[in-house]
PDB file of C-alpha atoms in Angstrom:
ATOM      1  CA  UNK A   1     -15.408   7.981 104.298  1.00 44.00           C
ATOM      2  CA  UNK A   2     -16.835   7.222 100.950  1.00 46.00           C
ATOM      3  CA  UNK A   3     -19.727   9.276  99.707  1.00 48.00           C
ATOM      4  CA  UNK A   4     -23.154   7.874 100.702  1.00 51.00           C
ATOM      5  CA  UNK A   5     -24.212   8.451  97.058  1.00 50.00           C
ATOM      6  CA  UNK A   6     -22.320   5.314  96.057  1.00 49.00           C
ATOM      7  CA  UNK A   7     -24.634   3.264  98.281  1.00 50.00           C
ATOM      8  CA  UNK A   8     -27.691   4.362  96.306  1.00 52.00           C
ATOM      9  CA  UNK A   9     -26.427   2.876  93.039  1.00 52.00           C
ATOM     10  CA  UNK A  10     -27.999  -0.580  92.626  1.00 52.00           C
ATOM     11  CA  UNK A  11     -25.627  -3.520  92.002  1.00 50.00           C
ATOM     12  CA  UNK A  12     -25.167  -4.324  88.294  1.00 53.00           C
ATOM     13  CA  UNK A  13     -27.718  -6.710  86.845  1.00 49.00           C
ATOM     14  CA  UNK A  14     -28.256  -8.703  90.000  1.00 64.00           C
ATOM     15  CA  UNK A  15     -31.688  -9.872  88.871  1.00 87.00           C
ATOM     16  CA  UNK A  16     -32.823 -10.424  85.263  1.00 91.00           C
ATOM     17  CA  UNK A  17     -34.106  -7.169  83.787  1.00 93.00           C
ATOM     18  CA  UNK A  18     -35.378  -6.053  80.399  1.00 95.00           C
ATOM     19  CA  UNK A  19     -33.613  -2.895  79.176  1.00 95.00           C
ATOM     20  CA  UNK A  20     -36.372  -0.417  78.312  1.00 95.00           C
ATOM     21  CA  UNK A  21     -40.162  -0.267  78.542  1.00 95.00           C
ATOM     22  CA  UNK A  22     -42.139  -3.484  78.263  1.00 96.00           C
ATOM     23  CA  UNK A  23     -44.341  -1.647  75.700  1.00 97.00           C
ATOM     24  CA  UNK A  24     -41.435  -1.110  73.276  1.00 97.00           C
ATOM     25  CA  UNK A  25     -40.520  -4.784  73.582  1.00 98.00           C
ATOM     26  CA  UNK A  26     -44.076  -5.859  72.679  1.00 98.00           C
ATOM     27  CA  UNK A  27     -43.845  -3.451  69.737  1.00 97.00           C
ATOM     28  CA  UNK A  28     -40.440  -4.919  68.750  1.00 98.00           C
ATOM     29  CA  UNK A  29     -41.889  -8.449  68.793  1.00 98.00           C
ATOM     30  CA  UNK A  30     -44.696  -7.313  66.493  1.00 98.00           C
ATOM     31  CA  UNK A  31     -42.138  -5.741  64.128  1.00 98.00           C
ATOM     32  CA  UNK A  32     -39.987  -8.908  64.141  1.00 98.00           C
ATOM     33  CA  UNK A  33     -43.095 -10.948  63.308  1.00 98.00           C
ATOM     34  CA  UNK A  34     -43.986  -8.647  60.394  1.00 98.00           C
ATOM     35  CA  UNK A  35     -40.455  -8.693  58.976  1.00 98.00           C
ATOM     36  CA  UNK A  36     -40.259 -12.449  59.482  1.00 98.00           C
ATOM     37  CA  UNK A  37     -43.449 -13.029  57.445  1.00 98.00           C
ATOM     38  CA  UNK A  38     -42.096 -10.653  54.775  1.00 98.00           C
ATOM     39  CA  UNK A  39     -38.769 -12.546  54.577  1.00 98.00           C
ATOM     40  CA  UNK A  40     -40.493 -15.906  54.332  1.00 98.00           C
ATOM     41  CA  UNK A  41     -42.809 -14.551  51.607  1.00 98.00           C
ATOM     42  CA  UNK A  42     -39.739 -13.385  49.626  1.00 98.00           C
ATOM     43  CA  UNK A  43     -37.998 -16.763  50.039  1.00 98.00           C
ATOM     44  CA  UNK A  44     -41.033 -18.847  48.983  1.00 97.00           C
ATOM     45  CA  UNK A  45     -41.859 -16.540  46.062  1.00 97.00           C
ATOM     46  CA  UNK A  46     -38.266 -16.839  44.888  1.00 97.00           C
ATOM     47  CA  UNK A  47     -38.633 -20.646  44.943  1.00 97.00           C
ATOM     48  CA  UNK A  48     -41.144 -20.299  42.083  1.00 96.00           C
ATOM     49  CA  UNK A  49     -39.118 -17.738  40.054  1.00 96.00           C
ATOM     50  CA  UNK A  50     -35.514 -18.723  40.665  1.00 96.00           C
ATOM     51  CA  UNK A  51     -34.003 -17.704  37.304  1.00 95.00           C
ATOM     52  CA  UNK A  52     -35.749 -14.301  37.437  1.00 96.00           C
ATOM     53  CA  UNK A  53     -34.776 -13.589  41.062  1.00 96.00           C
ATOM     54  CA  UNK A  54     -31.157 -14.606  40.506  1.00 95.00           C
ATOM     55  CA  UNK A  55     -30.778 -12.522  37.334  1.00 95.00           C
ATOM     56  CA  UNK A  56     -32.297  -9.382  38.785  1.00 95.00           C
ATOM     57  CA  UNK A  57     -30.511  -9.763  42.105  1.00 95.00           C
ATOM     58  CA  UNK A  58     -27.246  -9.695  40.131  1.00 93.00           C
ATOM     59  CA  UNK A  59     -28.005  -6.111  39.099  1.00 92.00           C
ATOM     60  CA  UNK A  60     -28.189  -4.908  42.726  1.00 94.00           C
ATOM     61  CA  UNK A  61     -25.279  -2.974  44.162  1.00 95.00           C
ATOM     62  CA  UNK A  62     -23.973  -5.394  46.844  1.00 96.00           C
ATOM     63  CA  UNK A  63     -21.324  -2.853  47.853  1.00 96.00           C
ATOM     64  CA  UNK A  64     -24.046  -0.355  48.713  1.00 97.00           C
ATOM     65  CA  UNK A  65     -25.904  -3.032  50.678  1.00 97.00           C
ATOM     66  CA  UNK A  66     -22.734  -3.966  52.591  1.00 98.00           C
ATOM     67  CA  UNK A  67     -21.874  -0.294  53.267  1.00 98.00           C
ATOM     68  CA  UNK A  68     -25.378   0.194  54.649  1.00 98.00           C
ATOM     69  CA  UNK A  69     -24.921  -2.828  56.915  1.00 98.00           C
ATOM     70  CA  UNK A  70     -21.726  -1.261  58.250  1.00 98.00           C
ATOM     71  CA  UNK A  71     -23.543   2.069  58.792  1.00 98.00           C
ATOM     72  CA  UNK A  72     -26.394   0.461  60.720  1.00 98.00           C
ATOM     73  CA  UNK A  73     -24.062  -1.688  62.866  1.00 98.00           C
ATOM     74  CA  UNK A  74     -21.878   1.332  63.614  1.00 98.00           C
ATOM     75  CA  UNK A  75     -24.911   3.399  64.588  1.00 98.00           C
ATOM     76  CA  UNK A  76     -25.933   0.535  66.903  1.00 98.00           C
ATOM     77  CA  UNK A  77     -22.441   0.515  68.421  1.00 98.00           C
ATOM     78  CA  UNK A  78     -22.563   4.288  68.975  1.00 98.00           C
ATOM     79  CA  UNK A  79     -25.961   3.895  70.691  1.00 98.00           C
ATOM     80  CA  UNK A  80     -24.451   1.269  73.016  1.00 98.00           C
ATOM     81  CA  UNK A  81     -21.587   3.691  73.821  1.00 98.00           C
ATOM     82  CA  UNK A  82     -24.157   6.421  74.544  1.00 98.00           C
ATOM     83  CA  UNK A  83     -26.000   4.131  76.985  1.00 98.00           C
ATOM     84  CA  UNK A  84     -22.712   3.203  78.668  1.00 97.00           C
ATOM     85  CA  UNK A  85     -21.741   6.874  78.936  1.00 97.00           C
ATOM     86  CA  UNK A  86     -25.062   7.757  80.505  1.00 97.00           C
ATOM     87  CA  UNK A  87     -24.622   4.891  82.969  1.00 95.00           C
ATOM     88  CA  UNK A  88     -21.339   6.547  83.978  1.00 95.00           C
ATOM     89  CA  UNK A  89     -23.034   9.938  84.472  1.00 94.00           C
ATOM     90  CA  UNK A  90     -21.402  11.363  81.326  1.00 95.00           C
ATOM     91  CA  UNK A  91     -24.516  12.900  79.705  1.00 94.00           C
ATOM     92  CA  UNK A  92     -22.573  15.226  77.403  1.00 96.00           C
ATOM     93  CA  UNK A  93     -20.538  12.327  76.033  1.00 97.00           C
ATOM     94  CA  UNK A  94     -23.697  10.256  75.647  1.00 97.00           C
ATOM     95  CA  UNK A  95     -25.184  13.085  73.554  1.00 98.00           C
ATOM     96  CA  UNK A  96     -22.123  13.090  71.291  1.00 98.00           C
ATOM     97  CA  UNK A  97     -22.338   9.342  70.719  1.00 98.00           C
ATOM     98  CA  UNK A  98     -26.025   9.701  69.847  1.00 98.00           C
ATOM     99  CA  UNK A  99     -25.218  12.473  67.390  1.00 98.00           C
ATOM    100  CA  UNK A 100     -22.667  10.178  65.745  1.00 98.00           C
ATOM    101  CA  UNK A 101     -25.337   7.461  65.529  1.00 98.00           C
ATOM    102  CA  UNK A 102     -27.712   9.904  63.839  1.00 98.00           C
ATOM    103  CA  UNK A 103     -24.910  10.698  61.372  1.00 98.00           C
ATOM    104  CA  UNK A 104     -24.571   6.999  60.475  1.00 98.00           C
ATOM    105  CA  UNK A 105     -28.351   6.587  60.137  1.00 98.00           C
ATOM    106  CA  UNK A 106     -28.471   9.677  57.886  1.00 98.00           C
ATOM    107  CA  UNK A 107     -25.666   8.210  55.743  1.00 98.00           C
ATOM    108  CA  UNK A 108     -27.701   5.002  55.398  1.00 98.00           C
ATOM    109  CA  UNK A 109     -30.608   7.055  54.102  1.00 98.00           C
ATOM    110  CA  UNK A 110     -28.404   8.821  51.544  1.00 98.00           C
ATOM    111  CA  UNK A 111     -26.927   5.562  50.241  1.00 98.00           C
ATOM    112  CA  UNK A 112     -30.394   3.984  50.021  1.00 98.00           C
ATOM    113  CA  UNK A 113     -31.770   7.002  48.111  1.00 98.00           C
ATOM    114  CA  UNK A 114     -28.898   6.693  45.610  1.00 97.00           C
ATOM    115  CA  UNK A 115     -29.856   3.030  45.125  1.00 97.00           C
ATOM    116  CA  UNK A 116     -33.531   3.952  44.635  1.00 97.00           C
ATOM    117  CA  UNK A 117     -32.687   6.695  42.107  1.00 96.00           C
ATOM    118  CA  UNK A 118     -30.459   4.258  40.170  1.00 95.00           C
ATOM    119  CA  UNK A 119     -33.247   1.662  40.203  1.00 94.00           C
ATOM    120  CA  UNK A 120     -35.910   4.128  39.014  1.00 94.00           C
ATOM    121  CA  UNK A 121     -33.627   5.342  36.205  1.00 94.00           C
ATOM    122  CA  UNK A 122     -33.486   1.745  34.976  1.00 92.00           C
ATOM    123  CA  UNK A 123     -37.279   1.666  34.922  1.00 92.00           C
ATOM    124  CA  UNK A 124     -37.540  -0.556  37.978  1.00 94.00           C
ATOM    125  CA  UNK A 125     -40.863  -0.261  39.750  1.00 93.00           C
ATOM    126  CA  UNK A 126     -43.121  -2.238  42.073  1.00 93.00           C
ATOM    127  CA  UNK A 127     -44.878  -3.762  39.073  1.00 93.00           C
ATOM    128  CA  UNK A 128     -41.832  -4.502  36.886  1.00 93.00           C
ATOM    129  CA  UNK A 129     -41.256  -7.995  38.347  1.00 95.00           C
ATOM    130  CA  UNK A 130     -41.891 -10.102  41.483  1.00 96.00           C
ATOM    131  CA  UNK A 131     -38.260  -9.589  42.507  1.00 97.00           C
ATOM    132  CA  UNK A 132     -38.449  -5.790  42.138  1.00 97.00           C
ATOM    133  CA  UNK A 133     -41.766  -5.757  44.007  1.00 97.00           C
ATOM    134  CA  UNK A 134     -40.063  -7.503  46.947  1.00 97.00           C
ATOM    135  CA  UNK A 135     -36.825  -5.573  46.693  1.00 97.00           C
ATOM    136  CA  UNK A 136     -38.585  -2.181  46.700  1.00 97.00           C
ATOM    137  CA  UNK A 137     -41.296  -2.951  49.230  1.00 97.00           C
ATOM    138  CA  UNK A 138     -39.034  -4.835  51.684  1.00 97.00           C
ATOM    139  CA  UNK A 139     -36.264  -2.241  51.619  1.00 98.00           C
ATOM    140  CA  UNK A 140     -38.729   0.666  51.728  1.00 97.00           C
ATOM    141  CA  UNK A 141     -40.580  -0.891  54.682  1.00 98.00           C
ATOM    142  CA  UNK A 142     -37.182  -1.068  56.411  1.00 98.00           C
ATOM    143  CA  UNK A 143     -36.274   2.445  55.217  1.00 98.00           C
ATOM    144  CA  UNK A 144     -39.303   3.877  56.991  1.00 98.00           C
ATOM    145  CA  UNK A 145     -38.131   2.196  60.192  1.00 98.00           C
ATOM    146  CA  UNK A 146     -34.735   3.872  59.784  1.00 98.00           C
ATOM    147  CA  UNK A 147     -36.496   7.253  59.413  1.00 98.00           C
ATOM    148  CA  UNK A 148     -38.537   6.647  62.583  1.00 98.00           C
ATOM    149  CA  UNK A 149     -35.354   5.414  64.278  1.00 98.00           C
ATOM    150  CA  UNK A 150     -33.640   8.695  63.406  1.00 98.00           C
ATOM    151  CA  UNK A 151     -36.516  10.672  64.925  1.00 98.00           C
ATOM    152  CA  UNK A 152     -36.203   8.577  68.108  1.00 98.00           C
ATOM    153  CA  UNK A 153     -32.410   8.995  68.203  1.00 98.00           C
ATOM    154  CA  UNK A 154     -32.958  12.738  67.794  1.00 98.00           C
ATOM    155  CA  UNK A 155     -35.279  12.757  70.815  1.00 98.00           C
ATOM    156  CA  UNK A 156     -32.721  10.741  72.797  1.00 98.00           C
ATOM    157  CA  UNK A 157     -29.993  13.231  71.798  1.00 98.00           C
ATOM    158  CA  UNK A 158     -32.081  16.092  73.102  1.00 98.00           C
ATOM    159  CA  UNK A 159     -32.794  14.185  76.296  1.00 97.00           C
ATOM    160  CA  UNK A 160     -29.083  13.398  76.792  1.00 97.00           C
ATOM    161  CA  UNK A 161     -28.173  17.076  76.245  1.00 97.00           C
ATOM    162  CA  UNK A 162     -30.702  18.033  78.937  1.00 96.00           C
ATOM    163  CA  UNK A 163     -29.088  15.474  81.266  1.00 94.00           C
ATOM    164  CA  UNK A 164     -32.250  13.380  81.546  1.00 95.00           C
ATOM    165  CA  UNK A 165     -30.504   9.957  81.584  1.00 96.00           C
ATOM    166  CA  UNK A 166     -28.405   8.813  84.523  1.00 93.00           C
ATOM    167  CA  UNK A 167     -27.957   5.678  86.642  1.00 94.00           C
ATOM    168  CA  UNK A 168     -31.361   4.656  87.985  1.00 91.00           C
ATOM    169  CA  UNK A 169     -33.077   6.797  85.341  1.00 94.00           C
ATOM    170  CA  UNK A 170     -32.128   5.052  82.106  1.00 95.00           C
ATOM    171  CA  UNK A 171     -35.531   3.835  80.932  1.00 96.00           C
ATOM    172  CA  UNK A 172     -36.091   6.455  78.199  1.00 97.00           C
ATOM    173  CA  UNK A 173     -32.664   5.991  76.687  1.00 97.00           C
ATOM    174  CA  UNK A 174     -32.828   2.167  76.883  1.00 97.00           C
ATOM    175  CA  UNK A 175     -36.289   2.155  75.302  1.00 98.00           C
ATOM    176  CA  UNK A 176     -35.195   4.210  72.280  1.00 98.00           C
ATOM    177  CA  UNK A 177     -31.938   2.243  72.020  1.00 98.00           C
ATOM    178  CA  UNK A 178     -33.869  -1.063  71.882  1.00 98.00           C
ATOM    179  CA  UNK A 179     -35.925   0.231  68.936  1.00 98.00           C
ATOM    180  CA  UNK A 180     -32.791   1.272  67.032  1.00 98.00           C
ATOM    181  CA  UNK A 181     -31.135  -2.108  67.576  1.00 98.00           C
ATOM    182  CA  UNK A 182     -34.273  -3.785  66.174  1.00 98.00           C
ATOM    183  CA  UNK A 183     -33.924  -1.688  62.957  1.00 98.00           C
ATOM    184  CA  UNK A 184     -30.337  -2.964  62.734  1.00 98.00           C
ATOM    185  CA  UNK A 185     -31.256  -6.569  63.566  1.00 98.00           C
ATOM    186  CA  UNK A 186     -33.767  -7.065  60.759  1.00 98.00           C
ATOM    187  CA  UNK A 187     -31.238  -5.695  58.180  1.00 98.00           C
ATOM    188  CA  UNK A 188     -28.844  -8.476  59.253  1.00 98.00           C
ATOM    189  CA  UNK A 189     -31.268 -10.901  57.581  1.00 98.00           C
ATOM    190  CA  UNK A 190     -32.410  -8.573  54.779  1.00 98.00           C
ATOM    191  CA  UNK A 191     -28.912  -7.944  53.395  1.00 98.00           C
ATOM    192  CA  UNK A 192     -27.830 -11.574  52.846  1.00 98.00           C
ATOM    193  CA  UNK A 193     -31.331 -12.642  51.809  1.00 98.00           C
ATOM    194  CA  UNK A 194     -32.048  -9.995  49.164  1.00 98.00           C
ATOM    195  CA  UNK A 195     -28.531  -8.988  48.030  1.00 97.00           C
ATOM    196  CA  UNK A 196     -26.467 -12.163  48.278  1.00 97.00           C
ATOM    197  CA  UNK A 197     -28.291 -15.512  48.434  1.00 96.00           C
ATOM    198  CA  UNK A 198     -29.059 -17.074  45.064  1.00 96.00           C
TER     199      UNK A 198
ATOM    200  CA  UNK B   1     -25.717  -4.080  82.532  1.00 72.00           C
ATOM    201  CA  UNK B   2     -24.528  -2.803  79.154  1.00 82.00           C
ATOM    202  CA  UNK B   3     -20.967  -4.177  79.473  1.00 87.00           C
ATOM    203  CA  UNK B   4     -17.727  -2.337  78.952  1.00 93.00           C
ATOM    204  CA  UNK B   5     -16.659  -0.012  76.157  1.00 95.00           C
ATOM    205  CA  UNK B   6     -13.866  -2.408  75.237  1.00 96.00           C
ATOM    206  CA  UNK B   7     -16.248  -5.358  74.883  1.00 96.00           C
ATOM    207  CA  UNK B   8     -18.644  -3.268  72.756  1.00 97.00           C
ATOM    208  CA  UNK B   9     -15.770  -2.185  70.498  1.00 97.00           C
ATOM    209  CA  UNK B  10     -14.526  -5.758  70.008  1.00 98.00           C
ATOM    210  CA  UNK B  11     -18.045  -6.950  69.186  1.00 98.00           C
ATOM    211  CA  UNK B  12     -18.469  -4.082  66.689  1.00 98.00           C
ATOM    212  CA  UNK B  13     -15.203  -5.100  64.993  1.00 98.00           C
ATOM    213  CA  UNK B  14     -16.444  -8.727  64.802  1.00 98.00           C
ATOM    214  CA  UNK B  15     -19.751  -7.537  63.293  1.00 98.00           C
ATOM    215  CA  UNK B  16     -17.916  -5.511  60.622  1.00 98.00           C
ATOM    216  CA  UNK B  17     -15.595  -8.427  59.829  1.00 98.00           C
ATOM    217  CA  UNK B  18     -18.618 -10.731  59.458  1.00 98.00           C
ATOM    218  CA  UNK B  19     -20.276  -8.178  57.161  1.00 98.00           C
ATOM    219  CA  UNK B  20     -17.157  -8.067  54.982  1.00 97.00           C
ATOM    220  CA  UNK B  21     -17.266 -11.895  54.773  1.00 97.00           C
ATOM    221  CA  UNK B  22     -20.900 -11.840  53.629  1.00 97.00           C
ATOM    222  CA  UNK B  23     -20.087  -9.177  51.016  1.00 96.00           C
ATOM    223  CA  UNK B  24     -17.037 -11.144  49.826  1.00 96.00           C
ATOM    224  CA  UNK B  25     -19.113 -14.333  49.420  1.00 95.00           C
ATOM    225  CA  UNK B  26     -21.635 -12.283  47.433  1.00 94.00           C
ATOM    226  CA  UNK B  27     -18.968 -10.804  45.128  1.00 93.00           C
ATOM    227  CA  UNK B  28     -17.543 -14.309  44.554  1.00 93.00           C
ATOM    228  CA  UNK B  29     -20.937 -15.304  43.219  1.00 90.00           C
ATOM    229  CA  UNK B  30     -20.906 -18.710  44.919  1.00 91.00           C
ATOM    230  CA  UNK B  31     -24.253 -20.392  45.626  1.00 93.00           C
ATOM    231  CA  UNK B  32     -25.703 -23.659  46.888  1.00 94.00           C
ATOM    232  CA  UNK B  33     -26.865 -25.119  50.185  1.00 96.00           C
ATOM    233  CA  UNK B  34     -23.429 -24.885  51.824  1.00 96.00           C
ATOM    234  CA  UNK B  35     -23.135 -21.192  51.004  1.00 97.00           C
ATOM    235  CA  UNK B  36     -26.716 -20.619  52.269  1.00 97.00           C
ATOM    236  CA  UNK B  37     -25.810 -22.419  55.526  1.00 97.00           C
ATOM    237  CA  UNK B  38     -22.664 -20.242  55.889  1.00 97.00           C
ATOM    238  CA  UNK B  39     -24.582 -16.976  55.304  1.00 98.00           C
ATOM    239  CA  UNK B  40     -27.334 -18.073  57.681  1.00 98.00           C
ATOM    240  CA  UNK B  41     -24.743 -18.927  60.363  1.00 98.00           C
ATOM    241  CA  UNK B  42     -23.068 -15.493  59.938  1.00 98.00           C
ATOM    242  CA  UNK B  43     -26.463 -13.764  60.177  1.00 98.00           C
ATOM    243  CA  UNK B  44     -27.446 -15.705  63.298  1.00 98.00           C
ATOM    244  CA  UNK B  45     -24.121 -15.002  65.016  1.00 98.00           C
ATOM    245  CA  UNK B  46     -24.383 -11.273  64.161  1.00 98.00           C
ATOM    246  CA  UNK B  47     -28.025 -11.179  65.241  1.00 98.00           C
ATOM    247  CA  UNK B  48     -27.058 -12.998  68.455  1.00 98.00           C
ATOM    248  CA  UNK B  49     -24.507 -10.271  69.269  1.00 98.00           C
ATOM    249  CA  UNK B  50     -27.050  -7.538  68.665  1.00 98.00           C
ATOM    250  CA  UNK B  51     -29.737  -9.385  70.698  1.00 98.00           C
ATOM    251  CA  UNK B  52     -27.630 -10.499  73.642  1.00 97.00           C
ATOM    252  CA  UNK B  53     -25.190  -7.597  73.976  1.00 97.00           C
ATOM    253  CA  UNK B  54     -26.501  -4.480  72.219  1.00 97.00           C
ATOM    254  CA  UNK B  55     -30.114  -5.072  73.248  1.00 97.00           C
ATOM    255  CA  UNK B  56     -28.781  -6.388  76.584  1.00 96.00           C
ATOM    256  CA  UNK B  57     -31.176  -9.350  76.549  1.00 97.00           C
ATOM    257  CA  UNK B  58     -28.327 -11.391  78.088  1.00 96.00           C
ATOM    258  CA  UNK B  59     -29.487  -9.796  81.363  1.00 94.00           C
ATOM    259  CA  UNK B  60     -33.213 -10.167  80.643  1.00 96.00           C
ATOM    260  CA  UNK B  61     -35.495 -13.031  81.750  1.00 96.00           C
ATOM    261  CA  UNK B  62     -34.859 -16.214  79.694  1.00 97.00           C
ATOM    262  CA  UNK B  63     -38.157 -15.937  77.847  1.00 97.00           C
ATOM    263  CA  UNK B  64     -36.959 -12.827  75.944  1.00 97.00           C
ATOM    264  CA  UNK B  65     -33.817 -14.595  74.737  1.00 97.00           C
ATOM    265  CA  UNK B  66     -35.839 -17.630  73.662  1.00 98.00           C
ATOM    266  CA  UNK B  67     -38.292 -15.504  71.644  1.00 98.00           C
ATOM    267  CA  UNK B  68     -35.705 -13.317  69.878  1.00 98.00           C
ATOM    268  CA  UNK B  69     -33.055 -15.988  69.235  1.00 98.00           C
ATOM    269  CA  UNK B  70     -35.895 -18.341  68.269  1.00 98.00           C
ATOM    270  CA  UNK B  71     -37.192 -15.699  65.839  1.00 98.00           C
ATOM    271  CA  UNK B  72     -33.946 -15.330  63.926  1.00 98.00           C
ATOM    272  CA  UNK B  73     -33.423 -19.114  63.865  1.00 98.00           C
ATOM    273  CA  UNK B  74     -36.964 -19.775  62.656  1.00 98.00           C
ATOM    274  CA  UNK B  75     -36.695 -17.177  59.878  1.00 98.00           C
ATOM    275  CA  UNK B  76     -33.527 -18.850  58.596  1.00 98.00           C
ATOM    276  CA  UNK B  77     -35.150 -22.305  58.791  1.00 98.00           C
ATOM    277  CA  UNK B  78     -37.990 -20.985  56.635  1.00 98.00           C
ATOM    278  CA  UNK B  79     -35.529 -19.419  54.187  1.00 98.00           C
ATOM    279  CA  UNK B  80     -33.693 -22.754  54.093  1.00 98.00           C
ATOM    280  CA  UNK B  81     -36.916 -24.677  53.413  1.00 97.00           C
ATOM    281  CA  UNK B  82     -37.827 -22.286  50.601  1.00 97.00           C
ATOM    282  CA  UNK B  83     -34.317 -22.633  49.118  1.00 97.00           C
ATOM    283  CA  UNK B  84     -34.593 -26.415  49.249  1.00 96.00           C
ATOM    284  CA  UNK B  85     -38.050 -26.210  47.615  1.00 95.00           C
ATOM    285  CA  UNK B  86     -36.479 -24.147  44.814  1.00 93.00           C
ATOM    286  CA  UNK B  87     -33.660 -26.657  44.316  1.00 91.00           C
ATOM    287  CA  UNK B  88     -36.044 -29.589  43.964  1.00 84.00           C
ATOM    288  CA  UNK B  89     -38.057 -28.000  41.184  1.00 71.00           C
TER     289      UNK B  89
END
């Protein structure tokens, strides 16, 4: 006889379902709208100052931008592995994946701070040029989302350590995970737009 | 609903490879509408992986896929329009 427990697990994705709270998804849509407006404002401002934008973009450290893309994507991958582990009742393993994701997010913060320090040492500020205004404000707006994302990942890590997430009780983990993926998603436009396209 | 570990790992590898391609294009210093189209395509494919697989919207009601995939497409259309406006000045 198989254990009756197996019968209580719902079949995988039989009906369409949003992973996480509806509230976080409404919030995510608002964030995507805000970043979208910001990206369009950058692009149309650049259209009026092409020589300036192209020259100052050249001075950015594209390697640091690419490294930060890798760190965000890897953190997102680790979060996916954490969700999968929790779905398989492996809460301790889920907690370890979340800790690894926090490590990647923290490394992103360190790399970004090095970029900011280098920029400030060159006298770059919000008022030094339209490009620098966008570069600093866009990346700092995103940076604050990474910080909030780390706080959320920290809460998920604690929840996973306490064994709070398991099949049928995944909402908290999926809600936090969706926020983190949004932080990653907007960077996938920010990096090529601000660091590469000219 | 969140796929297998193997699938996630393969998608992660694809995302990293695509990031390396974007970086390499940037280091090469190439520009122009074709390069913009290439970088936009890479960004939309990467964003599509994050949206459909990592965010698991593949299993969500269609409306959520339309909104999010529509968002990333619309942003790149606007960036393309702005780029074209810059070229014609």
